[in-house]
Amino acid sequence: MVIADRRAHNVYQITGNGSSFLKDRRHDRPKMSTGAVESGSANLRWGVAKRLEFIEFRLVWYGRLNRRELMDEFSLSPQQASSDIALYEKIAPSNLEYDKNEKAYMRTKNFNQKFLRPASDRLLLQAAGIRSGWLAREDTWFSELPPIEVSGLPRWPVDTKNLISILDAIRSRQQVEVNYKSLSGSPAGPRLIAPHSLIQGAGRFYVRAWSEEHNDFRDYNLARIDSVGHESPSPIDSGLDYEWHHLIDLIIAPNNNLPEQKQAAIADEYGMDDGRLVVTMRVSLCFYLMTENNLDIPLGVLKPEKQQLVLLNQEEVFEARSATRRLSKEALARVQLRNA
């Protein structure tokens, strides 16, 4: 196994089968979608483009739009709202038609999105967010919420003041004193951490940080941070967090103890290619994906229905986590020795 140092390009040879499944995080960064399709809004002013996106949103998800909705959402005059609808109709003439009985513009059967990418997940997440209470309806373009319920345990919200302090520390590369409720056996009380990134995993939000107490990089549940105190310059380079800065491919497949029909349904659900799903992620985040989907449990311990997915390269993933963690601890120990 070969691991590359992201800063100096030094190469470390780690015991293993020699497979190069670790990748430097700086390459192949995923690009985030803006939600707008360039062909529709590239030559429009931002305000106009947003209003046309709203028109399309209502047509896509509600099948209809009237002028009053546009006026109320953007505080427009009747003339401006009519002008925006006419502009949309000029750009996408086959997308809408006026129904005199409904007194509204209706989505046509030949509808083709021009301003919004097909984003069903975005709509579902927003609807779930509103239903859960962490997103306000007025922050979205919903006029009415589709029937939806959210299943899950309630989570104590992250303190806004604490989050601001953590983000400030990340931006300025500071270490901060936090009061943290640990479940790992560490005594309660203040501790010094140097945060560098946020994480969302298994339904919770964490901060990735160096811990002075353990001289190691760890994840801290943001909801368990009671307070954030004094700031000071961090003595640790976050580039030494090798678990964070390296990627690994998780090769996932349907549990072969399931009937073939169910295996095929699972493969379709996850968009697998030839019955395989390759998920590339940071080594440090594998833990969350594995525990959330029972990928860390040996095959046969659970009923196939309780373990629908299996990790084909489980040994490699465990080896990668161990190797990168060991590299970090060794590098941090050298820094501590130099600073002693």
Short mmCIF file of C-alpha atoms in Angstrom, two decimals:
data_model
loop_
_atom_site.label_atom_id
_atom_site.label_comp_id
_atom_site.label_asym_id
_atom_site.label_seq_id
_atom_site.Cartn_x
_atom_site.Cartn_y
_atom_site.Cartn_z
CA MET A 1 0.00 0.00 0.00
CA VAL A 2 1.39 3.45 -0.91
CA ILE A 3 0.37 6.68 0.82
CA ALA A 4 1.40 10.10 -0.48
CA ASP A 5 2.09 13.09 1.77
CA ARG A 6 -0.16 15.89 0.45
CA ARG A 7 2.35 18.66 1.24
CA ALA A 8 5.81 17.34 0.38
CA HIS A 9 4.86 14.49 -1.99
CA ASN A 10 6.93 12.11 0.12
CA VAL A 11 5.92 8.49 -0.35
CA TYR A 12 5.59 6.01 2.49
CA GLN A 13 5.54 2.25 1.87
CA ILE A 14 3.07 0.52 4.16
CA THR A 15 2.85 -3.22 4.65
CA GLY A 16 0.04 -4.69 2.59
CA ASN A 17 -0.71 -6.24 -0.75
CA GLY A 18 0.58 -3.25 -2.72
CA SER A 19 -2.80 -2.16 -4.07
CA SER A 20 -2.91 1.60 -4.63
CA PHE A 21 -6.42 2.30 -3.36
CA LEU A 22 -5.52 5.50 -1.49
CA LYS A 23 -5.77 8.81 -3.35
CA ASP A 24 -4.56 12.31 -2.58
CA ARG A 25 -7.53 14.51 -1.59
CA ARG A 26 -6.39 17.43 -3.74
CA HIS A 27 -7.33 15.67 -6.98
CA ASP A 28 -10.74 14.88 -8.45
CA ARG A 29 -12.67 17.19 -6.14
CA PRO A 30 -16.41 16.88 -6.78
CA LYS A 31 -18.08 19.97 -8.23
CA MET A 32 -21.20 21.27 -6.55
CA SER A 33 -24.27 21.94 -8.67
CA THR A 34 -25.66 25.46 -8.51
CA GLY A 35 -29.14 24.26 -9.47
CA ALA A 36 -29.26 26.50 -12.55
CA VAL A 37 -28.79 25.29 -16.11
CA GLU A 38 -26.37 27.59 -17.94
CA SER A 39 -28.21 27.35 -21.26
CA GLY A 40 -31.21 29.08 -19.72
CA SER A 41 -29.69 31.76 -17.49
CA ALA A 42 -26.17 32.46 -18.79
CA ASN A 43 -27.03 35.81 -20.38
CA LEU A 44 -29.58 37.03 -17.84
CA ARG A 45 -29.18 39.34 -14.88
CA TRP A 46 -29.14 37.50 -11.55
CA GLY A 47 -32.50 38.87 -10.39
CA VAL A 48 -34.23 38.00 -13.64
CA ALA A 49 -32.69 34.51 -13.67
CA LYS A 50 -33.94 33.85 -10.14
CA ARG A 51 -37.49 34.85 -11.07
CA LEU A 52 -37.44 32.59 -14.12
CA GLU A 53 -36.13 29.75 -11.93
CA PHE A 54 -39.07 30.34 -9.60
CA ILE A 55 -41.50 30.13 -12.53
CA GLU A 56 -39.94 26.84 -13.55
CA PHE A 57 -39.91 25.52 -9.99
CA ARG A 58 -43.65 26.05 -9.68
CA LEU A 59 -44.31 24.49 -13.06
CA VAL A 60 -42.13 21.46 -12.30
CA TRP A 61 -43.39 20.66 -8.81
CA TYR A 62 -46.90 22.12 -8.77
CA GLY A 63 -47.81 21.88 -12.44
CA ARG A 64 -49.09 25.44 -12.53
CA LEU A 65 -48.24 29.10 -11.89
CA ASN A 66 -50.24 32.32 -11.77
CA ARG A 67 -49.03 35.88 -11.90
CA ARG A 68 -49.99 36.64 -8.28
CA GLU A 69 -47.58 33.98 -6.96
CA LEU A 70 -44.69 35.63 -8.79
CA MET A 71 -45.73 39.09 -7.59
CA ASP A 72 -45.97 37.99 -3.94
CA GLU A 73 -42.67 36.07 -3.93
CA PHE A 74 -40.58 38.91 -5.37
CA SER A 75 -42.71 41.99 -4.54
CA LEU A 76 -43.24 42.75 -8.21
CA SER A 77 -45.70 44.97 -10.01
CA PRO A 78 -48.28 43.23 -12.23
CA GLN A 79 -46.46 44.59 -15.27
CA GLN A 80 -43.08 43.18 -14.21
CA ALA A 81 -44.57 39.79 -13.34
CA SER A 82 -46.27 39.62 -16.75
CA SER A 83 -43.00 40.61 -18.41
CA ASP A 84 -41.12 37.81 -16.61
CA ILE A 85 -43.70 35.19 -17.59
CA ALA A 86 -43.55 36.41 -21.19
CA LEU A 87 -39.75 36.14 -21.13
CA TYR A 88 -39.94 32.60 -19.80
CA GLU A 89 -42.49 31.73 -22.47
CA LYS A 90 -40.17 33.16 -25.13
CA ILE A 91 -37.24 31.04 -23.90
CA ALA A 92 -39.29 27.87 -23.35
CA PRO A 93 -42.46 28.22 -25.46
CA SER A 94 -43.40 24.53 -25.19
CA ASN A 95 -43.22 24.43 -21.39
CA LEU A 96 -46.43 26.21 -20.42
CA GLU A 97 -49.83 27.17 -21.70
CA TYR A 98 -52.46 29.47 -20.24
CA ASP A 99 -55.69 27.89 -18.98
CA LYS A 100 -58.50 30.46 -18.98
CA ASN A 101 -60.67 28.39 -16.65
CA GLU A 102 -57.91 27.96 -14.06
CA LYS A 103 -56.58 31.48 -14.70
CA ALA A 104 -53.09 30.04 -14.47
CA TYR A 105 -50.22 28.84 -16.63
CA MET A 106 -50.11 25.04 -16.73
CA ARG A 107 -47.20 22.68 -17.31
CA THR A 108 -47.36 20.97 -20.70
CA LYS A 109 -46.68 17.34 -21.53
CA ASN A 110 -43.67 18.45 -23.56
CA PHE A 111 -42.12 20.28 -20.60
CA ASN A 112 -38.31 20.45 -20.67
CA GLN A 113 -36.42 22.17 -17.86
CA LYS A 114 -34.32 25.17 -18.91
CA PHE A 115 -33.31 26.80 -15.63
CA LEU A 116 -33.32 24.10 -12.95
CA ARG A 117 -31.50 20.81 -12.97
CA PRO A 118 -33.64 17.77 -12.24
CA ALA A 119 -33.18 17.69 -8.47
CA SER A 120 -35.74 15.53 -6.72
CA ASP A 121 -33.40 15.01 -3.76
CA ARG A 122 -33.24 18.77 -3.23
CA LEU A 123 -37.03 19.03 -3.04
CA LEU A 124 -37.34 16.04 -0.71
CA LEU A 125 -34.59 17.29 1.61
CA GLN A 126 -36.17 20.74 1.77
CA ALA A 127 -39.59 19.26 2.50
CA ALA A 128 -38.09 17.05 5.22
CA GLY A 129 -36.20 20.03 6.63
CA ILE A 130 -39.36 22.10 6.90
CA ARG A 131 -41.25 19.20 8.50
CA SER A 132 -38.39 18.66 10.98
CA GLY A 133 -38.28 22.33 11.91
CA TRP A 134 -34.71 23.14 10.92
CA LEU A 135 -35.70 24.92 7.70
CA ALA A 136 -38.27 27.71 7.44
CA ARG A 137 -40.82 27.46 4.65
CA GLU A 138 -40.23 31.11 3.71
CA ASP A 139 -36.60 30.18 2.94
CA THR A 140 -37.86 27.96 0.11
CA TRP A 141 -40.20 28.30 -2.85
CA PHE A 142 -42.87 26.01 -1.43
CA SER A 143 -46.39 27.42 -1.46
CA GLU A 144 -47.67 24.32 0.30
CA LEU A 145 -45.79 21.34 1.63
CA PRO A 146 -46.38 17.94 0.04
CA PRO A 147 -47.67 15.34 2.53
CA ILE A 148 -44.52 14.15 4.28
CA GLU A 149 -43.50 12.82 7.68
CA VAL A 150 -39.99 12.40 9.05
CA SER A 151 -38.92 9.37 11.07
CA GLY A 152 -36.01 9.68 13.47
CA LEU A 153 -34.93 10.49 16.96
CA PRO A 154 -34.92 14.16 17.95
CA ARG A 155 -31.45 15.73 18.05
CA TRP A 156 -30.37 18.49 20.39
CA PRO A 157 -29.59 21.47 18.14
CA VAL A 158 -26.05 22.75 17.72
CA ASP A 159 -25.53 25.98 19.62
CA THR A 160 -25.20 28.81 17.09
CA LYS A 161 -22.68 30.79 19.13
CA ASN A 162 -20.49 27.71 19.54
CA LEU A 163 -20.67 26.96 15.82
CA ILE A 164 -19.64 30.53 14.94
CA SER A 165 -16.65 30.24 17.28
CA ILE A 166 -15.65 26.90 15.73
CA LEU A 167 -15.90 28.32 12.20
CA ASP A 168 -13.85 31.35 13.23
CA ALA A 169 -11.18 29.03 14.61
CA ILE A 170 -11.13 26.98 11.40
CA ARG A 171 -10.73 30.08 9.22
CA SER A 172 -7.98 31.61 11.36
CA ARG A 173 -6.24 28.29 12.14
CA GLN A 174 -6.66 28.74 15.87
CA GLN A 175 -7.01 26.26 18.70
CA VAL A 176 -9.87 26.78 21.13
CA GLU A 177 -10.81 25.61 24.59
CA VAL A 178 -14.08 23.67 24.63
CA ASN A 179 -16.21 22.06 27.32
CA TYR A 180 -17.23 18.73 25.84
CA LYS A 181 -19.44 15.86 26.98
CA SER A 182 -17.42 12.83 25.96
CA LEU A 183 -18.71 9.27 25.66
CA SER A 184 -15.24 7.75 25.31
CA GLY A 185 -14.38 7.84 29.00
CA SER A 186 -12.37 11.09 29.00
CA PRO A 187 -13.07 13.19 32.10
CA ALA A 188 -15.47 16.10 31.79
CA GLY A 189 -14.04 19.58 31.68
CA PRO A 190 -12.22 21.94 29.34
CA ARG A 191 -10.00 20.58 26.60
CA LEU A 192 -7.96 22.19 23.84
CA ILE A 193 -8.73 21.36 20.21
CA ALA A 194 -7.60 22.77 16.85
CA PRO A 195 -10.54 22.33 14.42
CA HIS A 196 -10.05 22.20 10.67
CA SER A 197 -13.27 20.81 9.09
CA LEU A 198 -16.95 20.00 9.66
CA ILE A 199 -18.50 16.58 9.09
CA GLN A 200 -22.05 15.33 8.61
CA GLY A 201 -22.33 11.62 9.25
CA ALA A 202 -24.94 9.19 10.55
CA GLY A 203 -27.42 12.02 11.15
CA ARG A 204 -25.08 14.13 13.28
CA PHE A 205 -22.69 17.04 12.76
CA TYR A 206 -19.09 16.82 13.92
CA VAL A 207 -15.97 18.94 13.88
CA ARG A 208 -12.69 17.33 12.88
CA ALA A 209 -9.95 18.62 15.15
CA TRP A 210 -6.56 17.94 16.69
CA SER A 211 -6.82 17.10 20.36
CA GLU A 212 -4.09 18.36 22.69
CA GLU A 213 -5.09 15.77 25.31
CA HIS A 214 -4.57 12.82 22.97
CA ASN A 215 -2.16 14.43 20.45
CA ASP A 216 -4.35 12.97 17.74
CA PHE A 217 -7.00 14.02 15.23
CA ARG A 218 -10.54 13.17 16.34
CA ASP A 219 -14.21 13.91 15.59
CA TYR A 220 -16.23 15.90 18.13
CA ASN A 221 -20.03 15.90 18.11
CA LEU A 222 -21.00 19.57 17.78
CA ALA A 223 -24.16 19.05 19.88
CA ARG A 224 -22.03 17.87 22.82
CA ILE A 225 -19.92 21.03 22.93
CA ASP A 226 -21.25 23.11 25.83
CA SER A 227 -19.05 26.15 25.29
CA VAL A 228 -16.13 27.45 23.23
CA GLY A 229 -13.61 29.66 24.99
CA HIS A 230 -10.14 31.12 24.60
CA GLU A 231 -8.46 31.14 21.18
CA SER A 232 -4.73 30.86 20.48
CA PRO A 233 -2.60 30.02 17.43
CA SER A 234 -2.65 26.32 16.61
CA PRO A 235 0.74 24.59 16.90
CA ILE A 236 -0.37 21.77 14.58
CA ASP A 237 -0.56 21.63 10.79
CA SER A 238 -3.88 20.04 9.78
CA GLY A 239 -2.01 18.55 6.82
CA LEU A 240 -0.77 15.91 9.26
CA ASP A 241 -4.29 14.50 9.45
CA TYR A 242 -3.58 11.76 6.92
CA GLU A 243 -6.88 10.00 7.59
CA TRP A 244 -8.62 13.16 6.42
CA HIS A 245 -6.44 14.08 3.46
CA HIS A 246 -6.46 10.71 1.71
CA LEU A 247 -9.27 9.03 -0.20
CA ILE A 248 -10.15 5.40 -0.52
CA ASP A 249 -12.53 3.46 -2.76
CA LEU A 250 -15.18 1.44 -0.93
CA ILE A 251 -16.38 -1.36 -3.19
CA ILE A 252 -19.97 -2.18 -2.24
CA ALA A 253 -22.31 -4.88 -3.56
CA PRO A 254 -25.69 -6.41 -2.70
CA ASN A 255 -25.58 -9.19 -0.12
CA ASN A 256 -25.28 -12.36 -2.21
CA ASN A 257 -27.37 -14.25 0.34
CA LEU A 258 -30.42 -12.33 -0.84
CA PRO A 259 -32.56 -13.69 -3.69
CA GLU A 260 -31.37 -12.55 -7.10
CA GLN A 261 -34.48 -10.43 -7.62
CA LYS A 262 -33.77 -8.47 -4.42
CA GLN A 263 -30.10 -8.12 -5.33
CA ALA A 264 -31.13 -6.65 -8.68
CA ALA A 265 -33.53 -4.20 -7.00
CA ILE A 266 -30.76 -3.03 -4.63
CA ALA A 267 -28.33 -2.63 -7.52
CA ASP A 268 -30.88 -0.48 -9.36
CA GLU A 269 -31.58 1.61 -6.25
CA TYR A 270 -27.93 2.55 -5.85
CA GLY A 271 -27.14 2.79 -9.57
CA MET A 272 -24.58 0.00 -9.42
CA ASP A 273 -22.49 -0.93 -12.43
CA ASP A 274 -22.26 -4.68 -12.94
CA GLY A 275 -23.47 -5.22 -9.38
CA ARG A 276 -20.79 -2.98 -7.86
CA LEU A 277 -20.87 0.50 -6.34
CA VAL A 278 -17.57 2.31 -5.85
CA VAL A 279 -17.78 5.09 -3.26
CA THR A 280 -14.70 7.31 -3.01
CA MET A 281 -14.39 9.09 0.30
CA ARG A 282 -11.99 10.31 2.95
CA VAL A 283 -10.46 7.50 4.97
CA SER A 284 -11.57 9.16 8.22
CA LEU A 285 -15.22 9.16 7.10
CA CYS A 286 -15.44 5.45 6.26
CA PHE A 287 -16.46 4.71 9.83
CA TYR A 288 -19.77 6.57 9.48
CA LEU A 289 -20.77 5.01 6.17
CA MET A 290 -19.80 1.54 7.38
CA THR A 291 -21.63 1.69 10.71
CA GLU A 292 -24.72 3.30 9.19
CA ASN A 293 -25.05 0.49 6.64
CA ASN A 294 -23.70 -2.44 8.74
CA LEU A 295 -20.70 -2.70 6.39
CA ASP A 296 -18.35 -3.29 9.34
CA ILE A 297 -20.15 -6.47 10.38
CA PRO A 298 -18.87 -9.80 8.97
CA LEU A 299 -21.14 -11.44 6.43
CA GLY A 300 -23.51 -13.94 8.01
CA VAL A 301 -23.79 -12.36 11.45
CA LEU A 302 -26.99 -10.53 10.52
CA LYS A 303 -29.90 -11.71 8.43
CA PRO A 304 -29.47 -10.64 4.78
CA GLU A 305 -32.52 -8.36 5.09
CA LYS A 306 -30.70 -6.48 7.88
CA GLN A 307 -27.47 -6.31 5.89
CA GLN A 308 -28.53 -5.67 2.33
CA LEU A 309 -25.14 -4.24 1.35
CA VAL A 310 -21.68 -5.75 1.85
CA LEU A 311 -18.22 -4.20 1.63
CA LEU A 312 -16.10 -6.33 -0.68
CA ASN A 313 -12.77 -4.73 0.27
CA GLN A 314 -13.38 -4.52 4.01
CA GLU A 315 -9.87 -5.69 4.89
CA GLU A 316 -8.29 -3.02 2.68
CA VAL A 317 -10.42 -0.31 4.28
CA PHE A 318 -9.47 -1.39 7.81
CA GLU A 319 -5.83 -1.52 6.73
CA ALA A 320 -6.01 1.97 5.22
CA ARG A 321 -7.58 3.44 8.35
CA SER A 322 -4.92 1.83 10.51
CA ALA A 323 -2.06 2.92 8.24
CA THR A 324 -3.10 6.55 7.87
CA ARG A 325 -3.86 6.86 11.57
CA ARG A 326 -0.45 5.46 12.42
CA LEU A 327 1.24 7.90 10.05
CA SER A 328 -0.56 10.82 11.68
CA LYS A 329 0.31 9.73 15.20
CA GLU A 330 3.96 9.27 14.27
CA ALA A 331 4.12 12.69 12.60
CA LEU A 332 2.39 14.35 15.57
CA ALA A 333 4.78 12.65 17.98
CA ARG A 334 7.74 14.11 16.04
CA VAL A 335 6.19 17.59 16.22
CA GLN A 336 5.60 17.20 19.95
CA LEU A 337 9.22 16.11 20.42
CA ARG A 338 10.52 19.14 18.49
CA ASN A 339 8.36 21.50 20.52
CA ALA A 340 9.31 19.97 23.86
#
